[in-house]
mmCIF file of C-alpha atoms in Angstrom:
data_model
loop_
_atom_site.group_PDB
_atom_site.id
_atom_site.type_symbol
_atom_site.label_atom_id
_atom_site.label_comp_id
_atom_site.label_asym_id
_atom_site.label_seq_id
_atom_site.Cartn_x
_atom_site.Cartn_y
_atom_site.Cartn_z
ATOM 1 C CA UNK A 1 -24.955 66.241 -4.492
ATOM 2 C CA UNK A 2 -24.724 68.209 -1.571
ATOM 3 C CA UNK A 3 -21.568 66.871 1.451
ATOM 4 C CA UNK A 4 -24.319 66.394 3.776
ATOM 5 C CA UNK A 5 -25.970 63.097 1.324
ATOM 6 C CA UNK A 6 -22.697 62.261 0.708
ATOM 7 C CA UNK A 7 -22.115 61.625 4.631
ATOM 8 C CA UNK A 8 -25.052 59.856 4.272
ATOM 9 C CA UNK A 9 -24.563 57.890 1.777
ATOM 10 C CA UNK A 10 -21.191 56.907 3.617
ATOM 11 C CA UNK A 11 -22.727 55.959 6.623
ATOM 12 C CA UNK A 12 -25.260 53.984 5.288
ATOM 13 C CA UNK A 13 -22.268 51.812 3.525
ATOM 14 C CA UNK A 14 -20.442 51.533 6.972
ATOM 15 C CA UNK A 15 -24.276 50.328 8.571
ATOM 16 C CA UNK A 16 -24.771 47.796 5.507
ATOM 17 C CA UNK A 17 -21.537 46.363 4.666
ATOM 18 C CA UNK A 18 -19.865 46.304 1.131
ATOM 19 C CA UNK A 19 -21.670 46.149 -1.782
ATOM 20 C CA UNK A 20 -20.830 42.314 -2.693
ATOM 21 C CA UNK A 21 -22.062 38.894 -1.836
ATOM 22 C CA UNK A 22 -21.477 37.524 1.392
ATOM 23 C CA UNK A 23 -18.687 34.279 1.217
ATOM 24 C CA UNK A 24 -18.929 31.379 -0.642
ATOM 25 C CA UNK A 25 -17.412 28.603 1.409
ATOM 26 C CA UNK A 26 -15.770 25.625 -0.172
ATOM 27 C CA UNK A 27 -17.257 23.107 1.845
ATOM 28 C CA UNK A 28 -18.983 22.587 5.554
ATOM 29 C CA UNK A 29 -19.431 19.870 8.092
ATOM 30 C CA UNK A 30 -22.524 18.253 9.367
ATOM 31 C CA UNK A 31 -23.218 15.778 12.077
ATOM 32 C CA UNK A 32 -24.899 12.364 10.787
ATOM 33 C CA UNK A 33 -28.248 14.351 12.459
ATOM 34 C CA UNK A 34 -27.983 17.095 9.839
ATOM 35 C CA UNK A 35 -26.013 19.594 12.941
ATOM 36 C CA UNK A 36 -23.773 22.006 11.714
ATOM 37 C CA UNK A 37 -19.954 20.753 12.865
ATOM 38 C CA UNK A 38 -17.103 22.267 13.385
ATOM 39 C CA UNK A 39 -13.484 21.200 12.136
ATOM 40 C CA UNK A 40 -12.008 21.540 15.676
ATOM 41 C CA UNK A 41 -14.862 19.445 17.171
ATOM 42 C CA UNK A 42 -14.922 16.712 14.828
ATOM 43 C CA UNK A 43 -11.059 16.480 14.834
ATOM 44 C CA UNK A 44 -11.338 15.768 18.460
ATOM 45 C CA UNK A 45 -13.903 12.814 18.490
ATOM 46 C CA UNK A 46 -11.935 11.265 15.611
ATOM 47 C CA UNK A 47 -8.886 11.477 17.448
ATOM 48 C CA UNK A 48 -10.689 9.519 20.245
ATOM 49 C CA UNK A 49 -11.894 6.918 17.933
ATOM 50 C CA UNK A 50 -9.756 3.568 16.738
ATOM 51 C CA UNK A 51 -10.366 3.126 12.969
ATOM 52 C CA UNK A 52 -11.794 6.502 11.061
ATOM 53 C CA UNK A 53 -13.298 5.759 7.204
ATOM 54 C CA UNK A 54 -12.817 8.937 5.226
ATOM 55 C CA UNK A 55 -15.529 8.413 2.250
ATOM 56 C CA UNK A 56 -14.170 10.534 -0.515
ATOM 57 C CA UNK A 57 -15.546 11.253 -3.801
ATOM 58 C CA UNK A 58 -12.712 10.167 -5.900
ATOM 59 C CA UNK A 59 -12.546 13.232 -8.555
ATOM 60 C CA UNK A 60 -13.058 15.870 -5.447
ATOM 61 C CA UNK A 61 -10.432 18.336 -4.634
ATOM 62 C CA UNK A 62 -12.139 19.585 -1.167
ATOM 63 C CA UNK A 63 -11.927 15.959 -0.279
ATOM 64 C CA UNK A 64 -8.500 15.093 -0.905
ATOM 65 C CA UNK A 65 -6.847 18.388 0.645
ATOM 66 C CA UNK A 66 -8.917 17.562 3.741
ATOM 67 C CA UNK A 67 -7.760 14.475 3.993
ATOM 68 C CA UNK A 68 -4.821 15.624 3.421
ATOM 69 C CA UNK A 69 -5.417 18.088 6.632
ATOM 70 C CA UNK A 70 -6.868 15.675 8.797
ATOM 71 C CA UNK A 71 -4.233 13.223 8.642
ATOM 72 C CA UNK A 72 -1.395 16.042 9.616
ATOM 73 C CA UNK A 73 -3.844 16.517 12.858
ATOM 74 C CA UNK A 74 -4.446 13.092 13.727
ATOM 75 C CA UNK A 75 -1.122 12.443 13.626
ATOM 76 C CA UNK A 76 -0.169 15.185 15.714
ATOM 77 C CA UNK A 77 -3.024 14.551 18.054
ATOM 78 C CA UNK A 78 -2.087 10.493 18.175
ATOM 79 C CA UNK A 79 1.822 11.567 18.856
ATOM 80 C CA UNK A 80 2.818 9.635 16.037
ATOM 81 C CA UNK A 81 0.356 6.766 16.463
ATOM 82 C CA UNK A 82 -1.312 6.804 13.282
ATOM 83 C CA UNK A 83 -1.258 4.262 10.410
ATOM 84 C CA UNK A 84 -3.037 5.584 6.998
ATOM 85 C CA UNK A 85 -5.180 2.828 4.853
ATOM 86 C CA UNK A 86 -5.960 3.536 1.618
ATOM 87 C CA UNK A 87 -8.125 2.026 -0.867
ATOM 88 C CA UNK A 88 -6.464 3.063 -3.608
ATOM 89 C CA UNK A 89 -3.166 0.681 -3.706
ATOM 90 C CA UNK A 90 -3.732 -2.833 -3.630
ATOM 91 C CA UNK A 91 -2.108 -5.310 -1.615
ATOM 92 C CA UNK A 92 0.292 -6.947 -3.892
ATOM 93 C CA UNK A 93 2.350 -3.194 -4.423
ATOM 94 C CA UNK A 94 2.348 -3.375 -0.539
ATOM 95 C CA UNK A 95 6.543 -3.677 -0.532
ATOM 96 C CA UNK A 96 6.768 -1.219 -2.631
ATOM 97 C CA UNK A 97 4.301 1.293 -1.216
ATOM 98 C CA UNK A 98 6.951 0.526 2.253
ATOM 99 C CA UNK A 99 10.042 0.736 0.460
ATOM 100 C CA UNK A 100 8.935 4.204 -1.178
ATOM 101 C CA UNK A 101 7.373 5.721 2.720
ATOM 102 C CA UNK A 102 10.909 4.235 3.777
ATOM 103 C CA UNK A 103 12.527 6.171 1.356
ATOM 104 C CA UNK A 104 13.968 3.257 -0.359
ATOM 105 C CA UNK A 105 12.295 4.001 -3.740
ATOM 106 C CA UNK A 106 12.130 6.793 -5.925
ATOM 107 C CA UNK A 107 9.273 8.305 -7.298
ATOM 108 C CA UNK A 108 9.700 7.427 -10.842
ATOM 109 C CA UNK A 109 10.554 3.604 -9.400
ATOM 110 C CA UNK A 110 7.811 3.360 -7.465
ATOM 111 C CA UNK A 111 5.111 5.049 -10.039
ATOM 112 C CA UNK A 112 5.835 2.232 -12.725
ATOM 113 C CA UNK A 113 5.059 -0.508 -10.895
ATOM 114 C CA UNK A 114 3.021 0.328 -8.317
ATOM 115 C CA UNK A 115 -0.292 0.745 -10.473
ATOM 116 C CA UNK A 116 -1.093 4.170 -9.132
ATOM 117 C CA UNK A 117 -4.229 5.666 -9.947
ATOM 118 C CA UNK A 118 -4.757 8.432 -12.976
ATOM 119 C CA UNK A 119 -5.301 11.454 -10.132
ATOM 120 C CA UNK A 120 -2.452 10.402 -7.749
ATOM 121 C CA UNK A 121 -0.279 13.113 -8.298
ATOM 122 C CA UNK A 122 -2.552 15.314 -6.852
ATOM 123 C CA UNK A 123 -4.684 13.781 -5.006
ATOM 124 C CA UNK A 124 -2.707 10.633 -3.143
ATOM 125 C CA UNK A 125 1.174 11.412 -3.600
ATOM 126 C CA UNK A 126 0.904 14.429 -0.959
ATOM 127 C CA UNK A 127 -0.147 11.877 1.661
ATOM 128 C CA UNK A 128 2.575 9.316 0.784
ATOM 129 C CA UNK A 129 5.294 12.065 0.759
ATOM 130 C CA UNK A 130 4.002 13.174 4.424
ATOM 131 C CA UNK A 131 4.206 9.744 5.687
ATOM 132 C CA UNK A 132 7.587 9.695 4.096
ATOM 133 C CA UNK A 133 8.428 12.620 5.969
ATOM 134 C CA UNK A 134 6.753 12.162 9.352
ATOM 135 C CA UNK A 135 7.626 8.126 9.434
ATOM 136 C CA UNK A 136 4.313 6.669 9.877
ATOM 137 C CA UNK A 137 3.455 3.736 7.786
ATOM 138 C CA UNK A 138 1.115 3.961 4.718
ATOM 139 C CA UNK A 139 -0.828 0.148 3.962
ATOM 140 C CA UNK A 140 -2.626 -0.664 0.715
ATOM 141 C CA UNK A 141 -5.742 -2.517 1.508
ATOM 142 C CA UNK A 142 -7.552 -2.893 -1.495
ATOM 143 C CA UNK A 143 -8.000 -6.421 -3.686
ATOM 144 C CA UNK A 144 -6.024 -6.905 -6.675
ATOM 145 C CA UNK A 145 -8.542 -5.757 -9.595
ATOM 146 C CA UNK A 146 -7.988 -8.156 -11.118
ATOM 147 C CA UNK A 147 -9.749 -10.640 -9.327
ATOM 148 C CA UNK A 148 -12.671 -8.796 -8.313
ATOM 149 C CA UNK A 149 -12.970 -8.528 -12.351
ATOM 150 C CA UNK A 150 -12.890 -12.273 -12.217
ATOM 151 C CA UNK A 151 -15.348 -12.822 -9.260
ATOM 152 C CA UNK A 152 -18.091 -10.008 -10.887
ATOM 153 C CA UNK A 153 -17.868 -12.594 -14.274
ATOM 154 C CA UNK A 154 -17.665 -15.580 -12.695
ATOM 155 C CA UNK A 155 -18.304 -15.964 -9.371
ATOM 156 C CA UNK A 156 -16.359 -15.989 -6.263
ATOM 157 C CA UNK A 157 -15.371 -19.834 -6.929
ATOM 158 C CA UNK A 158 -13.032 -17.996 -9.993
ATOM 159 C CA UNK A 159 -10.748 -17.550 -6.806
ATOM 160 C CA UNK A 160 -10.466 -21.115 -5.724
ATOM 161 C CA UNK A 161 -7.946 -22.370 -8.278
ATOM 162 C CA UNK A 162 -5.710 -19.361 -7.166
ATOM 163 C CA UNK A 163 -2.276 -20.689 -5.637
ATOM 164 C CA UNK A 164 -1.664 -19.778 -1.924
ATOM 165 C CA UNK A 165 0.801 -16.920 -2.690
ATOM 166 C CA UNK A 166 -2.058 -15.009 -4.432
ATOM 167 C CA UNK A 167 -4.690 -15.702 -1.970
ATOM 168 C CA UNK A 168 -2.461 -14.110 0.819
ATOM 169 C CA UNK A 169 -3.262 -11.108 -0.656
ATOM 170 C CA UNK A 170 -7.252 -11.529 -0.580
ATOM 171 C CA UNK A 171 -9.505 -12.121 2.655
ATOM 172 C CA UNK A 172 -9.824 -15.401 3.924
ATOM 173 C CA UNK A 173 -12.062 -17.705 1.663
ATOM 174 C CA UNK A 174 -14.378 -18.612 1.593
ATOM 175 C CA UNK A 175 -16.374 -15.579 1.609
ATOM 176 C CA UNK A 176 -19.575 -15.127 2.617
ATOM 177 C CA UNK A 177 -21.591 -12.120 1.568
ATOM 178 C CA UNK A 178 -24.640 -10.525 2.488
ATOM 179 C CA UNK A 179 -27.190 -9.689 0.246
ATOM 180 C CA UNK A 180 -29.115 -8.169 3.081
ATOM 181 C CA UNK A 181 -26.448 -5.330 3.374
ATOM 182 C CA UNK A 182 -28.494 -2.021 2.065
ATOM 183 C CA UNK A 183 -25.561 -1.081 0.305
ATOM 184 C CA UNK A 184 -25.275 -4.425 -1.713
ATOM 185 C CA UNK A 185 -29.717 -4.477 -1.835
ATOM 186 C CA UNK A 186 -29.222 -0.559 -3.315
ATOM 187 C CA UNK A 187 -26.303 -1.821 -6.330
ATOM 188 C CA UNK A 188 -28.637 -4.890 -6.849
ATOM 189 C CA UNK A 189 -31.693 -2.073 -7.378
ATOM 190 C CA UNK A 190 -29.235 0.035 -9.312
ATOM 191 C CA UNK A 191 -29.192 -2.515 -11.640
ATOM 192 C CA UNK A 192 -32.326 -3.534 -12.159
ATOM 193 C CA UNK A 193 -33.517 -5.616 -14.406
ATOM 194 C CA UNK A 194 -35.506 -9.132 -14.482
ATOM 195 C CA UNK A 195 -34.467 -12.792 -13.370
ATOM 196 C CA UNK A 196 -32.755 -13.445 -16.214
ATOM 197 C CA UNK A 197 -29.272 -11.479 -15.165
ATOM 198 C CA UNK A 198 -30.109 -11.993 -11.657
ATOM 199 C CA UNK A 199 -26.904 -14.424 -11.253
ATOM 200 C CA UNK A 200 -24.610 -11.616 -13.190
ATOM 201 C CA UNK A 201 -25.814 -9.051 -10.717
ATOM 202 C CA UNK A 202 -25.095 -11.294 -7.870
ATOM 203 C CA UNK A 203 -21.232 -11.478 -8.977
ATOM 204 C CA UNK A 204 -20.831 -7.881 -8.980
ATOM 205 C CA UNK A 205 -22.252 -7.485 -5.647
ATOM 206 C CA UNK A 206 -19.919 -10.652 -4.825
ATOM 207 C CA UNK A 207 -17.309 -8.678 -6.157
ATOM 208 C CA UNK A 208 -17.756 -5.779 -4.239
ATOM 209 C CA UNK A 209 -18.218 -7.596 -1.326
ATOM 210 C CA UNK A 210 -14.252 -9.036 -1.898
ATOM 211 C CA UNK A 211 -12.965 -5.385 -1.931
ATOM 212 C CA UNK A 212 -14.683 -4.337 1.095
ATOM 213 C CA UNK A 213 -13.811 -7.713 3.333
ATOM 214 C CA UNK A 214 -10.289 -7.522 1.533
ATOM 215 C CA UNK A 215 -9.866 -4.020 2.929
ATOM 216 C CA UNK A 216 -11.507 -5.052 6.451
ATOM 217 C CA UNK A 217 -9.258 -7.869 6.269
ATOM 218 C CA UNK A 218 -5.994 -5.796 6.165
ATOM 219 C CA UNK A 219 -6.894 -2.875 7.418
ATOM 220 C CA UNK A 220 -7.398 -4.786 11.072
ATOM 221 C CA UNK A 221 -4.074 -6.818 10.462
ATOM 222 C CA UNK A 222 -2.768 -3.183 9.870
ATOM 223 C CA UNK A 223 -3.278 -1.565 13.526
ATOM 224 C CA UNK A 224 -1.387 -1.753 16.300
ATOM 225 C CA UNK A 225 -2.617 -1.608 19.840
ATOM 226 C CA UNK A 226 -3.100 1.854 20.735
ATOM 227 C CA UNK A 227 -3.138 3.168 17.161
ATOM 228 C CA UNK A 228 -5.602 4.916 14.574
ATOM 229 C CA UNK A 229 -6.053 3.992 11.639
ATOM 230 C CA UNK A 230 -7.382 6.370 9.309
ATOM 231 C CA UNK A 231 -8.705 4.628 6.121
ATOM 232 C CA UNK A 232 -9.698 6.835 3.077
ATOM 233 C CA UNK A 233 -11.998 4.928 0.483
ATOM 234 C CA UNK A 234 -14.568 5.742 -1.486
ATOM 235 C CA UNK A 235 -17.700 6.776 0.603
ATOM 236 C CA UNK A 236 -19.756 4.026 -0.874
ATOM 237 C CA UNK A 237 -17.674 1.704 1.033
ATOM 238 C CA UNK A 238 -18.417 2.904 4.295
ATOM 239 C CA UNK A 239 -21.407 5.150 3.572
ATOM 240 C CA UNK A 240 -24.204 4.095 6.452
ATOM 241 C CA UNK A 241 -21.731 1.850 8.286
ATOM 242 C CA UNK A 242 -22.029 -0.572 5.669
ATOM 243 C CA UNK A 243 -19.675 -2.179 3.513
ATOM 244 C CA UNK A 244 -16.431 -2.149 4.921
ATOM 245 C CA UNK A 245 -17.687 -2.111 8.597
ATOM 246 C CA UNK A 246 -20.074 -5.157 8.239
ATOM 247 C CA UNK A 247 -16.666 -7.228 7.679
ATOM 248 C CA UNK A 248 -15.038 -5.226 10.505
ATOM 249 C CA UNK A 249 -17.442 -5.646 12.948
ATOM 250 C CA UNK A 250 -17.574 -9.535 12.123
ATOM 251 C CA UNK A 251 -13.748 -9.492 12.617
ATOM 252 C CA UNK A 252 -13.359 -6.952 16.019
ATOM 253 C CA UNK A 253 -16.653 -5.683 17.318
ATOM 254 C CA UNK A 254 -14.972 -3.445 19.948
ATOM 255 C CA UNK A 255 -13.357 -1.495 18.175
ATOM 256 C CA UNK A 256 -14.534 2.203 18.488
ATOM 257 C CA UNK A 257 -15.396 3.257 14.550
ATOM 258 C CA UNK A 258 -16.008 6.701 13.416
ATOM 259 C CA UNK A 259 -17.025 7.731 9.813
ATOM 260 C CA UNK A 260 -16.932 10.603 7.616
ATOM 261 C CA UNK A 261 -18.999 10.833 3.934
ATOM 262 C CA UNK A 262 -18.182 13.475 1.303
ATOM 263 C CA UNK A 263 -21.472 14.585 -0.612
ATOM 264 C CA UNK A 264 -22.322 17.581 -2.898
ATOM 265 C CA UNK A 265 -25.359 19.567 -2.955
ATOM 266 C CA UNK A 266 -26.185 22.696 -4.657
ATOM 267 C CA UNK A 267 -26.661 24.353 -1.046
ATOM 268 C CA UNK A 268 -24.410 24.194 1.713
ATOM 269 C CA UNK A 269 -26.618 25.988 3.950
ATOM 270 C CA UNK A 270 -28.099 22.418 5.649
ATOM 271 C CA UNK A 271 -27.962 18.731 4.894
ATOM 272 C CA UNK A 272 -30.201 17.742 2.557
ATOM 273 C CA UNK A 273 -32.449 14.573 4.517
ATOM 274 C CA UNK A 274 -30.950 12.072 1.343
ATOM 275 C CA UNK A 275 -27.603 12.493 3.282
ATOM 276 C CA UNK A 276 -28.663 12.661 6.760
ATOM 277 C CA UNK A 277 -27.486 9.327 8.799
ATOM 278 C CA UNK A 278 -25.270 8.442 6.165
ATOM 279 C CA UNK A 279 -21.432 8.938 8.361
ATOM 280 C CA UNK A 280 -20.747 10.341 12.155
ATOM 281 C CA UNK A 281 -19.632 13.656 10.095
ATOM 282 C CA UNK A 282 -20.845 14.467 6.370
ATOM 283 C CA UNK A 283 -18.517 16.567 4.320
ATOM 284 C CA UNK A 284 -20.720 19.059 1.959
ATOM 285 C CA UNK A 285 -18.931 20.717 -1.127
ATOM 286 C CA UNK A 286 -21.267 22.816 -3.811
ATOM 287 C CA UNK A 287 -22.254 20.244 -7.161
ATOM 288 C CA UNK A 288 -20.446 22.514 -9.397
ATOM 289 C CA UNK A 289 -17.202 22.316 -7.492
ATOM 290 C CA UNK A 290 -13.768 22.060 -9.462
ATOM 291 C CA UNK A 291 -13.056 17.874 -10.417
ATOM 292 C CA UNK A 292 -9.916 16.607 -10.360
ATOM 293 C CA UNK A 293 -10.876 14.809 -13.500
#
């Protein structure tokens, strides 16, 4: 091969680029219109907001170490003024989800008797050791499980026999739930079925229904004037301003409410129209992405 091809040959690899595929992000940000967003952007109009849902995919790593970014710039952007809701502790650890932000319990202390989930190592202890750190406060806002388990076998009445001490730590009964709610018509579909377990479907809608007005509940109780509160749940929750935000709305309509939904597609090159409307901002990570479990 002559020098003269080989310049050639060089140029033509400066003109075309290297010889490998072009980047393979991990994830990218959409507007609830389908809009590609950027991280800067949507940072700012969450900062502006009062309460911002974070709807995670619970076994997602993209998810959790953006939440995990998100909260360090909200609570830079807030000066401090941020409280963080999760989901994921329930509000009878409350003291000890405190005393262990407050530095009062250690980690093995606070692990065996807190009920932590199976992925909070990973995926939830780097938040609770930056609010340790930084000094905001951290508030579990989830129902006990174990009376959602009673209400989705028996009914929401399995809660009225419940002494005073343990309904402090539920939403104020009685409840009233909507059937109406998409998300509760789309779990009743999920279901299926005929007439005949129409009353057990009911009670796991009523069920669900206790978690998200639980988490409303306390969640509200939770901010301070002035304040964000950034709540991370599961996107169902708060998926299409539902679930969560019906009770919210019900309890303080003014509040200004921003959302953010985590789906996975096998392209991240647009939102697929399933996804579109769902949050303000929809988080897109590929289908075959890494689980945490």
């Amino acid at each position: 091969m002559t020098n003269r091809v080989l310049s050639l040959l060089f140029i033509l690899l400066l003109a075309t680029g290297p010889l490998h595929a072009q980047d393979r992000p991990a994830y990218r940000l959409f507007t609830a219109a389908g809009k590609p967003a950027g991280y800067d952007k949507m940072l700012r109009e969450l900062a502006a907001a009062d309460v911002v849902f974070f709807g995670e995919q619970h076994n997602d790593p993209i998810a959790h170490w953006l939440a995990l970014q998100l909260t360090k710039d909200l609570l830079r952007l807030r000066q401090g003024q941020l409280v963080l809701g999760l989901e994921m502790f329930e509000r009878d650890v409350q003291p000890l989800v405190d005393q262990y932000t407050t530095g009062e319990l250690d980690d093995k202390a606070f692990e065996a008797d807190s009920r932590p989930w199976p992925n909070y190592a990973t995926d939830y202890k780097p938040l609770l050791l930056l609010a340790r750190q930084q000094k905001f406060r951290v508030v579990g806002t989830n129902v006990p499980r174990r009376y959602a388990s009673q209400v989705a076998k028996g009914g929401l009445e399995a809660l009225e026999p419940l002494p005073a001490a343990e309904k402090a730590w539920l939403a104020p009964l009685p409840l009233t739930v909507d059937f109406a709610l998409p998300g509760y018509q789309n779990m009743a579909k999920m279901f299926g079925g005929d007439a005949a377990h129409a009353a057990g479907v009911q009670n796991i809608i009523r069920a669900q229904a206790l978690k998200d007005a639980t988490m409303a509940y306390f969640l509200n109780q939770a901010r301070p004037e002035g304040h964000l509160l950034l709540h991370l749940n599961g996107a169902y929750h708060s998926d299409n301003h539902d679930g969560i935000l019906a009770y919210l709305r019900q309890q303080s309509p003014k509040l200004k409410v921003l959302t953010l939904s985590t789906v996975s597609q096998a392209s991240l090159d647009k939102l697929d129209k399933e996804h579109q409307q769902k949050a303000d901002f929809v988080l897109v990570v590929p289908e075959d992405m890494t689980k945490t479990y």
